[in-house]
Coordinates of C-alpha atoms (C1' of nucleotides) in Angstrom, one line a residue:
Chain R
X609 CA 0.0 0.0 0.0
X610 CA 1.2 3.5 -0.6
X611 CA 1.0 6.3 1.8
X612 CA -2.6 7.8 1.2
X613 CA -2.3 12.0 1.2
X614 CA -5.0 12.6 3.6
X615 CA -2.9 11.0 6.2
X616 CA 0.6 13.4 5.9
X617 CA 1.9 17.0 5.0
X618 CA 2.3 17.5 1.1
X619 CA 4.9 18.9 -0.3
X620 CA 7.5 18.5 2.9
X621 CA 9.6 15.1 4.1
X622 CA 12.6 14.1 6.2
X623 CA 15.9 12.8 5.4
X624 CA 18.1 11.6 7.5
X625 CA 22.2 10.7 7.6
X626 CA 22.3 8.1 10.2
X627 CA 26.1 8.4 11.2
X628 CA 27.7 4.7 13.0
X629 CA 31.1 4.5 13.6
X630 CA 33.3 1.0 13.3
X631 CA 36.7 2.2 14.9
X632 CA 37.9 2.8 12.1
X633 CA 35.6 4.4 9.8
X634 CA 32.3 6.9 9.7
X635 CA 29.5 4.9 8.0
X636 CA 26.0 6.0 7.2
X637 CA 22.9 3.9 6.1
X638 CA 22.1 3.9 2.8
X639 CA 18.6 2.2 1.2
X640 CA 18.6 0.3 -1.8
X641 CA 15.0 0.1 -3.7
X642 CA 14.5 -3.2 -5.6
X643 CA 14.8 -3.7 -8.9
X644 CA 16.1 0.1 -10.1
X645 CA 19.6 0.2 -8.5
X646 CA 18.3 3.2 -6.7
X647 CA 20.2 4.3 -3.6
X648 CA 18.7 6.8 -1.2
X649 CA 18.8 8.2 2.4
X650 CA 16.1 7.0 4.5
X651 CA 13.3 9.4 4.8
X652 CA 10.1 9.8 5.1
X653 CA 6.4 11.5 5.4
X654 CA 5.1 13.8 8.1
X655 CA 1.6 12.8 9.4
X656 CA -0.8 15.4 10.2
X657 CA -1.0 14.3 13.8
X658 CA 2.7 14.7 14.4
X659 CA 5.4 17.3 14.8
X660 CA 8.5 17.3 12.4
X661 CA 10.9 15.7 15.2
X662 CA 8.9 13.0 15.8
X663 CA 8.5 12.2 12.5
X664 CA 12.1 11.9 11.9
X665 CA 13.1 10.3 15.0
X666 CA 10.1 7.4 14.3
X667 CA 11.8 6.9 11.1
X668 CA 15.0 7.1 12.0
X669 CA 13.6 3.8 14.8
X670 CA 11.9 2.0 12.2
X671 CA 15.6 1.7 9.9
X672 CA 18.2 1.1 13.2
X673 CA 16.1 -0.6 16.0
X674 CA 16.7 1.4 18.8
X675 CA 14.3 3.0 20.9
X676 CA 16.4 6.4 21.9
X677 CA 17.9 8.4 19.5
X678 CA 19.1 12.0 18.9
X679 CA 18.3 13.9 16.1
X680 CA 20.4 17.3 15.0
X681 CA 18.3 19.3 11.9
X682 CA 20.8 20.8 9.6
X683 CA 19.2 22.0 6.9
X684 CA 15.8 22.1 4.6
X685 CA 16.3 21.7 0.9
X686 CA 14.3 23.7 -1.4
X687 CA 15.3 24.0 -4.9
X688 CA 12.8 23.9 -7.3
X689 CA 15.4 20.8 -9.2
X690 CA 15.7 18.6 -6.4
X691 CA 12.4 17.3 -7.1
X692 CA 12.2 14.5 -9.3
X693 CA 9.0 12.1 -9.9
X694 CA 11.0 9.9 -12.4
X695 CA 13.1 7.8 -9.5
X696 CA 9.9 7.8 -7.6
X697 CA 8.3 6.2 -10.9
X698 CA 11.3 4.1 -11.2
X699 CA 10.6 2.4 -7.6
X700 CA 6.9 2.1 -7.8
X701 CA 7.6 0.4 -10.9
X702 CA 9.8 -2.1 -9.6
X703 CA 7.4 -2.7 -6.7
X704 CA 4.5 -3.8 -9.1
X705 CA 2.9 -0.1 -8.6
X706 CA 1.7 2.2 -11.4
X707 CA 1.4 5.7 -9.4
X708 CA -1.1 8.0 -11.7
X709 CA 0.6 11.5 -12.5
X710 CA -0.8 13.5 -10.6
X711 CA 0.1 11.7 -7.4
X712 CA 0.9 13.6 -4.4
X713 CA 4.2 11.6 -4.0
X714 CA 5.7 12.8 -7.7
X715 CA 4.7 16.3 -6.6
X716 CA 7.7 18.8 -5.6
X717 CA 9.0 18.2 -1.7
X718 CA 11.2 20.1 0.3
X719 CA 13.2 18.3 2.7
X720 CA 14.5 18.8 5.9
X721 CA 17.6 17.3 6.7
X722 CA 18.6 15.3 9.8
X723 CA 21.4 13.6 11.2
X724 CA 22.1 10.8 13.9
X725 CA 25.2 9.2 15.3
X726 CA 24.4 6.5 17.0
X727 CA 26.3 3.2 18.1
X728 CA 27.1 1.5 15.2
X729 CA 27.0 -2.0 17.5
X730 CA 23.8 -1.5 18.6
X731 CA 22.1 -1.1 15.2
X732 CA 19.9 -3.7 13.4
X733 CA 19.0 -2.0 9.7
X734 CA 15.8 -2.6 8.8
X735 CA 14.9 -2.0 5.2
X736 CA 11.3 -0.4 5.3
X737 CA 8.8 -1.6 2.6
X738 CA 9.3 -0.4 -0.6
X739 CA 13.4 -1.2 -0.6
X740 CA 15.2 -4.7 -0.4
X741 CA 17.9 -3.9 1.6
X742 CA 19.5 -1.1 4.0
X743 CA 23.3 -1.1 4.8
X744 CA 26.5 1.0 6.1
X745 CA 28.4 2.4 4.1
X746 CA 31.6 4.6 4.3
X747 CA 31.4 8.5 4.0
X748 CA 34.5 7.6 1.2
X749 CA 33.1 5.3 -0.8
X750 CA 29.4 6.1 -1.1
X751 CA 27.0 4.7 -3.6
X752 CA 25.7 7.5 -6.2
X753 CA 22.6 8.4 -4.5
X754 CA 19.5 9.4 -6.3
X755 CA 18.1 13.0 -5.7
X756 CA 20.4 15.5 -4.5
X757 CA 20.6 12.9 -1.6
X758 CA 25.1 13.6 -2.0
X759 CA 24.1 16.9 -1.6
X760 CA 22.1 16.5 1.9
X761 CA 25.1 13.7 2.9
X762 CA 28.0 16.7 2.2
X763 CA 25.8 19.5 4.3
X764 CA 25.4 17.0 7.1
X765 CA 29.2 16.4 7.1
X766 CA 29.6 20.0 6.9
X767 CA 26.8 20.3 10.1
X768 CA 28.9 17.7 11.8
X769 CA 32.2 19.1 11.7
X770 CA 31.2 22.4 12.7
X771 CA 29.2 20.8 16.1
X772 CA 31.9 18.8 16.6
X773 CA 33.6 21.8 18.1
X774 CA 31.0 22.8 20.1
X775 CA 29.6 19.9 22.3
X776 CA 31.2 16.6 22.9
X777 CA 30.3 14.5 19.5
X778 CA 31.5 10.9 20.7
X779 CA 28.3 10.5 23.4
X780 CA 25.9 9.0 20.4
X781 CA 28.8 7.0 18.4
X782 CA 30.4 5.1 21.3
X783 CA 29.3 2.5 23.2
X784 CA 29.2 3.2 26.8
X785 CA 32.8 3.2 27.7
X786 CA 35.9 3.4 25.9
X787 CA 39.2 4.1 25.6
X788 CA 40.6 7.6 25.0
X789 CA 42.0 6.2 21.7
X790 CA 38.7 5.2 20.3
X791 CA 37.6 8.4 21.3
X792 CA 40.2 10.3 19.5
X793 CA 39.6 8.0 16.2
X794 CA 36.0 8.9 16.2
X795 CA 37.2 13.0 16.2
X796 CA 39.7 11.9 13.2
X797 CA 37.0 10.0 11.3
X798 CA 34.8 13.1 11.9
X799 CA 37.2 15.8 11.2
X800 CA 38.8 13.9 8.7
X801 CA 42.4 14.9 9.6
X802 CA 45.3 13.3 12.5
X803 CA 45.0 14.8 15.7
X804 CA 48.0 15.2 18.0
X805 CA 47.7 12.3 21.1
X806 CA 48.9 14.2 23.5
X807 CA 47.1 17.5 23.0
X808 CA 43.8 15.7 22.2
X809 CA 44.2 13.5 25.7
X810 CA 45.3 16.9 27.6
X811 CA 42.3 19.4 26.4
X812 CA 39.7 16.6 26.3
X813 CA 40.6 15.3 30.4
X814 CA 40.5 19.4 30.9
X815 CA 37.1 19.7 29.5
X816 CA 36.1 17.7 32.7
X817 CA 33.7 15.8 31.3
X818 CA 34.7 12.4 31.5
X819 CA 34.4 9.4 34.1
X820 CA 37.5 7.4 34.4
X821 CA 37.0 4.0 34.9
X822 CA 39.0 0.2 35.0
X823 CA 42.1 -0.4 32.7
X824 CA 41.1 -2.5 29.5
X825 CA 43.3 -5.4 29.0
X826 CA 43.2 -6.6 25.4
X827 CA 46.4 -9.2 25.4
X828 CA 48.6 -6.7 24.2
X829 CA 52.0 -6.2 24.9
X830 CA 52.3 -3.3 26.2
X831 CA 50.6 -0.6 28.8
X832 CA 46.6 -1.0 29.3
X833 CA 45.1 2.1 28.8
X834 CA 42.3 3.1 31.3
X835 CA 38.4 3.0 30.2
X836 CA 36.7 6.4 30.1
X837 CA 32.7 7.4 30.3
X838 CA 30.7 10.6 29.3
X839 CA 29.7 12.2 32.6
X840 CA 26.2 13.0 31.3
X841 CA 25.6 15.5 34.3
X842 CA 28.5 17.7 33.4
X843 CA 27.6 17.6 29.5
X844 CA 24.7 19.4 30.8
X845 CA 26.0 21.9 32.2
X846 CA 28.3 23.2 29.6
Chain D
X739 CA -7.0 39.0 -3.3
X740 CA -5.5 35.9 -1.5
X741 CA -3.2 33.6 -2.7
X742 CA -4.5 30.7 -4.6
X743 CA -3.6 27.2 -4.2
X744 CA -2.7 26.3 -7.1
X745 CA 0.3 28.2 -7.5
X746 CA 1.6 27.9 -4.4
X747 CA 3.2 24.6 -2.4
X748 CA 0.8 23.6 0.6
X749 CA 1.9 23.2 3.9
X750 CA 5.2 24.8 3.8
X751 CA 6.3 28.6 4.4
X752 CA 9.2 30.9 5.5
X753 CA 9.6 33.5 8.4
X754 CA 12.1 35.6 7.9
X755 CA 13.9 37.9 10.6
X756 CA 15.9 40.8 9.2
X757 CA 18.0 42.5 11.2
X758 CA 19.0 45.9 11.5
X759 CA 21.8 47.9 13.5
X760 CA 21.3 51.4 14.7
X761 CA 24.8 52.2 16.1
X762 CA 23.7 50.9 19.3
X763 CA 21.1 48.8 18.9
X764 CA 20.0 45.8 17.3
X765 CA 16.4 45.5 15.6
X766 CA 14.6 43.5 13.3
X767 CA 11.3 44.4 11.1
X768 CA 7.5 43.1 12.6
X769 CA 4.4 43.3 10.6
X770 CA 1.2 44.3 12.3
X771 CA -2.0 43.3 10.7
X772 CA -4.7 46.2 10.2
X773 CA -7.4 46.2 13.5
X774 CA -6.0 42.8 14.6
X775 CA -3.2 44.3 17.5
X776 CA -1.2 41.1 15.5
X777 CA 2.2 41.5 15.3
X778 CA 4.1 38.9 13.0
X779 CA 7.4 38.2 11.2
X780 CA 7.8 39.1 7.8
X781 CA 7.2 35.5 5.6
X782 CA 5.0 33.7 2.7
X783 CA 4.5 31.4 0.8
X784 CA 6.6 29.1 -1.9
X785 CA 5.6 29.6 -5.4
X786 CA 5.5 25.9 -7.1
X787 CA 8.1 27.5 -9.8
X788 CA 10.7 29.1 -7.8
X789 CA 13.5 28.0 -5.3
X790 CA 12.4 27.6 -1.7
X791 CA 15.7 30.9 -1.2
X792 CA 14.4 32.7 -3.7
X793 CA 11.6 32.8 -2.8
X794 CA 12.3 34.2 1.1
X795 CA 15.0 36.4 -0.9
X796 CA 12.0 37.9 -2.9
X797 CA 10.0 38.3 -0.1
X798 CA 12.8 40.2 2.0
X799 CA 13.2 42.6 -1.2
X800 CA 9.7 43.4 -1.2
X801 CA 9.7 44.4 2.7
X802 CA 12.9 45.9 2.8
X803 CA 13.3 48.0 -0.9
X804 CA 16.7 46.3 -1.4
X805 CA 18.0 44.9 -4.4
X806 CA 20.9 42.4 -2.9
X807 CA 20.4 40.9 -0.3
X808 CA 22.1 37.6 2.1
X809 CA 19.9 35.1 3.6
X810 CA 20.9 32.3 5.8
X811 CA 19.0 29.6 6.8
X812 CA 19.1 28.6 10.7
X813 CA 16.3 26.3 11.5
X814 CA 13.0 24.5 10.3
X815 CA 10.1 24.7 12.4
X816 CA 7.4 21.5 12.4
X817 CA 5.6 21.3 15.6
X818 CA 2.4 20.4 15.0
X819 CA 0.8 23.0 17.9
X820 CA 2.9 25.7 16.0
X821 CA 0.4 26.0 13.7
X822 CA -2.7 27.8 14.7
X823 CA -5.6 29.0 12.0
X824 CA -6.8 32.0 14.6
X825 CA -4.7 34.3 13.8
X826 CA -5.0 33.9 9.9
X827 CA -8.8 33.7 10.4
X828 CA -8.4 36.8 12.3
X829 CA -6.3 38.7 9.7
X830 CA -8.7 37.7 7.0
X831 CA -11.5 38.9 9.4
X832 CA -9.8 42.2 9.7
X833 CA -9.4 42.8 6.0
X834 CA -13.2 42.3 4.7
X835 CA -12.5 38.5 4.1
X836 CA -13.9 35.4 5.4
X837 CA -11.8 32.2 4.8
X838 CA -13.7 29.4 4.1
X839 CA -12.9 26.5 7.1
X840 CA -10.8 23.8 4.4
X841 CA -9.0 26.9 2.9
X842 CA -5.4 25.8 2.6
X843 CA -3.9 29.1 4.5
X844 CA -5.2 27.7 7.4
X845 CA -3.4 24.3 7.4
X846 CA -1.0 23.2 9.3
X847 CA 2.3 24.5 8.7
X848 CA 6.0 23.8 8.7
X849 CA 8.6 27.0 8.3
X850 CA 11.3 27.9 7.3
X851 CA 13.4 30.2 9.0
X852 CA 15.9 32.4 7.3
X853 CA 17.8 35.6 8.6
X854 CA 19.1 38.3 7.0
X855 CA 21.8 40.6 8.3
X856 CA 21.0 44.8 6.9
X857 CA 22.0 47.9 6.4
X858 CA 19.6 49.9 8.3
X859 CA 19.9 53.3 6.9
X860 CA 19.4 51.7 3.5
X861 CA 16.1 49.9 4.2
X862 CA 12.9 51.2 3.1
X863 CA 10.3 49.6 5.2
X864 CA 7.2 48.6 2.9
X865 CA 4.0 46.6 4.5
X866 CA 2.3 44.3 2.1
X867 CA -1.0 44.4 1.3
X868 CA -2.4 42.6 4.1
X869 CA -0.5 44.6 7.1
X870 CA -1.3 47.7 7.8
X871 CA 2.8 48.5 9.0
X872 CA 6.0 47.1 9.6
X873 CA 8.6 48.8 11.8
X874 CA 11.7 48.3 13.3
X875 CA 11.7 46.9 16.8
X876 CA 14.8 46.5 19.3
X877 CA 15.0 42.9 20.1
X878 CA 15.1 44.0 23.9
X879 CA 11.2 45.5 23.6
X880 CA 9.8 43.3 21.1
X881 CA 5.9 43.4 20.7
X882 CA 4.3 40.0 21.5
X883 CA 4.6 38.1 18.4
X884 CA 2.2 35.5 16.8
X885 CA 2.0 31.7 17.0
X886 CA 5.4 30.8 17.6
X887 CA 7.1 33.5 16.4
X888 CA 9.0 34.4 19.1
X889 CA 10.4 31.2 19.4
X890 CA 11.8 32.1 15.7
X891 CA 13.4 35.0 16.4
X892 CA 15.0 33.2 19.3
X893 CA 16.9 30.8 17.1
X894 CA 18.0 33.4 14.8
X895 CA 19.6 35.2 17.7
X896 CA 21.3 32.1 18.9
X897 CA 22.2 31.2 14.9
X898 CA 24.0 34.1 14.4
X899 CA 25.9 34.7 17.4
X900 CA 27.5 30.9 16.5
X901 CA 27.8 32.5 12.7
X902 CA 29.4 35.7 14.0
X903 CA 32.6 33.6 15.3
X904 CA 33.0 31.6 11.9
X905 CA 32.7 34.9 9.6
X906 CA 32.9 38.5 9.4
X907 CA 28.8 39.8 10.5
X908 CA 29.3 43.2 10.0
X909 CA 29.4 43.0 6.3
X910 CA 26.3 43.4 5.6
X911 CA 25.0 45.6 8.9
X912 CA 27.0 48.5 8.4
X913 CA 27.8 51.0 5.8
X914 CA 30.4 50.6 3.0
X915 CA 32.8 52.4 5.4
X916 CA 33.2 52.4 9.3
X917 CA 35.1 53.2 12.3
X918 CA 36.4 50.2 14.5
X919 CA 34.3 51.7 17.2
X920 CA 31.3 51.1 14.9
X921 CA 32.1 47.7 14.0
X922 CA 32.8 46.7 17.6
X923 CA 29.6 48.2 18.6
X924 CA 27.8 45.5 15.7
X925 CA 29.8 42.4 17.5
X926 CA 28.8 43.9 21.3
X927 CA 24.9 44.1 19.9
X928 CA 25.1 40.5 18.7
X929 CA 27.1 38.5 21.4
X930 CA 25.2 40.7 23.9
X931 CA 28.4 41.6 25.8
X932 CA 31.1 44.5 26.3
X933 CA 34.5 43.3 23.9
X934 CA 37.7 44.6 25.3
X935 CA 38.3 46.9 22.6
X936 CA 42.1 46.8 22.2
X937 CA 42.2 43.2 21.9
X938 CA 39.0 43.3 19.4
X939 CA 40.9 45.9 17.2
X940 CA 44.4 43.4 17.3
X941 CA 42.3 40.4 16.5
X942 CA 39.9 41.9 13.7
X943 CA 43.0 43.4 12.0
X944 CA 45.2 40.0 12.2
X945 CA 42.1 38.5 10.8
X946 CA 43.5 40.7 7.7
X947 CA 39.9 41.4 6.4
X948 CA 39.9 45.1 6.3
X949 CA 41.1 47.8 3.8
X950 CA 42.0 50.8 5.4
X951 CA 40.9 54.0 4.4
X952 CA 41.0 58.1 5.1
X953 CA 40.4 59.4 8.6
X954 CA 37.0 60.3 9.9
X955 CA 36.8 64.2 11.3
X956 CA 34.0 64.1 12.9
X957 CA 34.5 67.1 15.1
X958 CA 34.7 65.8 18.1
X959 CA 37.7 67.2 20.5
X960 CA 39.8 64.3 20.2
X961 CA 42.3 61.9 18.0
X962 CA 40.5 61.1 14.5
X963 CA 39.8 57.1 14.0
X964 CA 40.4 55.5 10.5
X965 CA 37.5 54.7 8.1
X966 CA 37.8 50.7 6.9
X967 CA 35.8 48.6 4.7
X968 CA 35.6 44.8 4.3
X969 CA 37.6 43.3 1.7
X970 CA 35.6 41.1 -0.2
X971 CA 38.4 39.4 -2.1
X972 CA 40.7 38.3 1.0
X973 CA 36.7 36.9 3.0
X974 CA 36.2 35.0 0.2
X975 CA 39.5 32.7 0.5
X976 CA 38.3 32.2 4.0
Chain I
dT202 C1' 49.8 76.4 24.3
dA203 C1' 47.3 73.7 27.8
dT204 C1' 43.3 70.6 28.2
dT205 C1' 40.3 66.7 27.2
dA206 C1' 38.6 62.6 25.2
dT207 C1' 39.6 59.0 22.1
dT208 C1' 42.5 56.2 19.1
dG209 C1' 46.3 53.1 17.7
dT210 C1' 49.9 50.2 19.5
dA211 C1' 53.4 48.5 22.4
dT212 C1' 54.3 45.7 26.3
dC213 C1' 54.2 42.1 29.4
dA214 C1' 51.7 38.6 32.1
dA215 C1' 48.5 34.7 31.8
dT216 C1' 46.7 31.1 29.3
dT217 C1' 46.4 27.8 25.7
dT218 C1' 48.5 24.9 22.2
dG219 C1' 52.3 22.3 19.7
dC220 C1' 55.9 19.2 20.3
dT221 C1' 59.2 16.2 22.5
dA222 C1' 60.6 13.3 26.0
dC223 C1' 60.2 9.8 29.2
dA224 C1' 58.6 6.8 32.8
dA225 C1' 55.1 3.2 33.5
dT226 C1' 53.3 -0.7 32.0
dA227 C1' 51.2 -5.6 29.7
dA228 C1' 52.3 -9.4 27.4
dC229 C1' 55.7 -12.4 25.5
dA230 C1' 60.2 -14.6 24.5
dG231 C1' 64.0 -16.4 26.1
Chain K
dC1067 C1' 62.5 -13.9 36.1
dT1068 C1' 64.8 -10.7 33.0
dG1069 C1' 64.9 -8.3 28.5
dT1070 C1' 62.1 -6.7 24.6
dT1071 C1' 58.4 -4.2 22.3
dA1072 C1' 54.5 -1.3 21.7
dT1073 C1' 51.5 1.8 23.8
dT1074 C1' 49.8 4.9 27.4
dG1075 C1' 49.8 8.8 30.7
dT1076 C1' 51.8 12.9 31.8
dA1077 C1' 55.5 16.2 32.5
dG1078 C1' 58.1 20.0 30.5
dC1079 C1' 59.2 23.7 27.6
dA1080 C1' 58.7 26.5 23.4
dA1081 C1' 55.4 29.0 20.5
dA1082 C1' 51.3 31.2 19.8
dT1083 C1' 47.2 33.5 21.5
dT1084 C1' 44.7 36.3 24.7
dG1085 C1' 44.0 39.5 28.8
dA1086 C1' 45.1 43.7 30.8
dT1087 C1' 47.6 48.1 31.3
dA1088 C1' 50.1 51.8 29.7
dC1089 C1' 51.2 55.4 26.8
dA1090 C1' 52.1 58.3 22.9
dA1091 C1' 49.5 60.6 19.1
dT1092 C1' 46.1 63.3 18.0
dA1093 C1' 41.6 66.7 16.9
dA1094 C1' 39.1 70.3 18.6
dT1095 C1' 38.6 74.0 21.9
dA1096 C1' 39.5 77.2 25.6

DNA sequence: TATTATTGTATCAATTTGCTACAATAACAG
DNA sequence: CTGTTATTGTAGCAAATTGATACAATAATA
């Protein structure tokens, strides 16, 4: 069944750049649709009955699994161009679906954009209906995605970076402890550049928002480095 | 006449707050609706032919007389209570019109917000055709706005003092040239707090920004400052 | 020519950052 | 149990940035 107008907002949907992190890498989720070798952000409608956030995060639920999410907007998308029927088309088509022309779906939308990070461990993608299959991939090697959907991925990026400097960015992407390596990893995946160990471990401890915990003892050989926490109640009250 | 459906997208808008400065102040231009006592931003609708910024663009032209103007976009707003027919009903009411009860004005709405940073002196105030007059207000004493106006103009303050640490904001809110005093005046306005001027001038001229120019005489019984303007080339390779 | 308010910079202390060095391990090999 | 190796935590100092004060250089006017 498609989405029936009466139910949601025309001309306005969500996209969102779920952001997980492997250790290594920044991934984000990317759909496939079946049958048109589409790729495409998850998105969605907006119901009358809901607010925009909601909308977003229930989405954003529906593809990962997990029941508490964060949510930054970054920016809405407007330009007359970035609306397209024919991929819409495309995917009906390869669904079995014949969508009449003048269906609210093919009409113009403008988009607001969203972004997640959340713990790429914790995540089960769930493909929604109308697409075969959801999965990670890396910021660097990116399918081409239909739309202006690069477009939205390279603002969020852009978003990212710049919050990054402003409040502690590793809370969502971690799981609940780590080391101060991983922690500096995630910056460098984010900021896409080497960050200096020593500096990094010095201003981060000085920010005095982290709980030190236990050493972690992997089986290296050599010194096992301690186990850290986000000290939600002084991320608060920054 | 009021807009028809047709040529307009449903359920989307912008709000745009334009700011002014004074020389000591900081303002931004409200509407107020003929025998209503409604005060509002300055917004409307998108035409289903033009760009979601050119459209706010056009619709800050038309309110302020200029020809070039800057917009940024700092937030999208979707709660569903944010929309409200009353006051539309209201405004129709006061201009000689009744709206029928499924007329797509009074839908629920999701807005854009855009800001615009302007010269003052250069701006033109002009209602439109539904408002009886828009002034300037200081965003100390502002009248109490619409819906969830208020709200708006809240985010725009917070957007561009983030914005006024990444680039130069006086650009735009002062005249071609200016003393320092002036310019340190437009950063005190926006952040909201008294700069230590010496180390404002050392830092805005490291920043290497600013063309120098003749003195200003203004007759005043003391040392003469320098005029500057912005140089557009050496912002751009920001 | 003295007075007054303001501007442009120099100066030096305080703070933050960049960079190097080094002691303290955890496992393993002999 | 001792030597080796890779990595971690932190100290220490230089370089850069910022805070705070001081002061010379004016522009009008008395």
């Amino acid at each position: 069944m498609l989405p029936s107008e009466n139910k949601y907002l025309t001309n306005v949907s969500f996209d969102t750049v779920i952001f997980g992190f492997t250790g290594e890498e920044l991934k984000i989720l990317v759909l496939e649709y079946q049958n048109t070798g589409l790729f495409a952000l998850p998105g969605g409608y907006i119901r009358r009955d809901e607010d925009l956030l909601d909308a977003a995060k229930k989405g954003v639920m529906k593809r990962t699994g997990l029941k508490t999410i964060h949510l930054e907007q970054f920016h809405t998308f407007g330009k007359l161009n970035r609306s397209n029927p024919e991929p819409s088309k495309e995917i009906a088509k390869g669904l079995g679906y014949k969508l009449p022309d003048d269906h609210w779906i093919l009409d113009r939308f403008i988009t607001v954009g969203y972004y997640s990070l959340i713990d790429y461990n914790q995540v089960r993608p769930t493909p929604n209906k109308f697409s075969d299959s959801i999965n990670w991939y890396s910021i660097n090697n990116l399918p081409p995605l239909m739309m202006d959907h690069e477009n939205i991925v390279d603002k969020a990026l852009e978003a990212i970076r710049t919050d990054a400097g402003k409040k502690p960015i590793g809370t969502n992407l971690l799981p609940e402890k780590f080391t101060m390596k991983e922690l500096r990893k995630v910056y460098e995946a984010i900021l896409n550049k080497k960050l200096r160990r020593t500096t990094f471990q010095r201003k981060i401890l000085s920010m005095d928002i982290l709980t030190r915990h236990e050493k972690l003892y992997t089986g290296a050989a050599n010194k096992a480095p301690y186990l850290y926490s986000f000290n939600k109640e002084k991320i608060e009250k920054l």
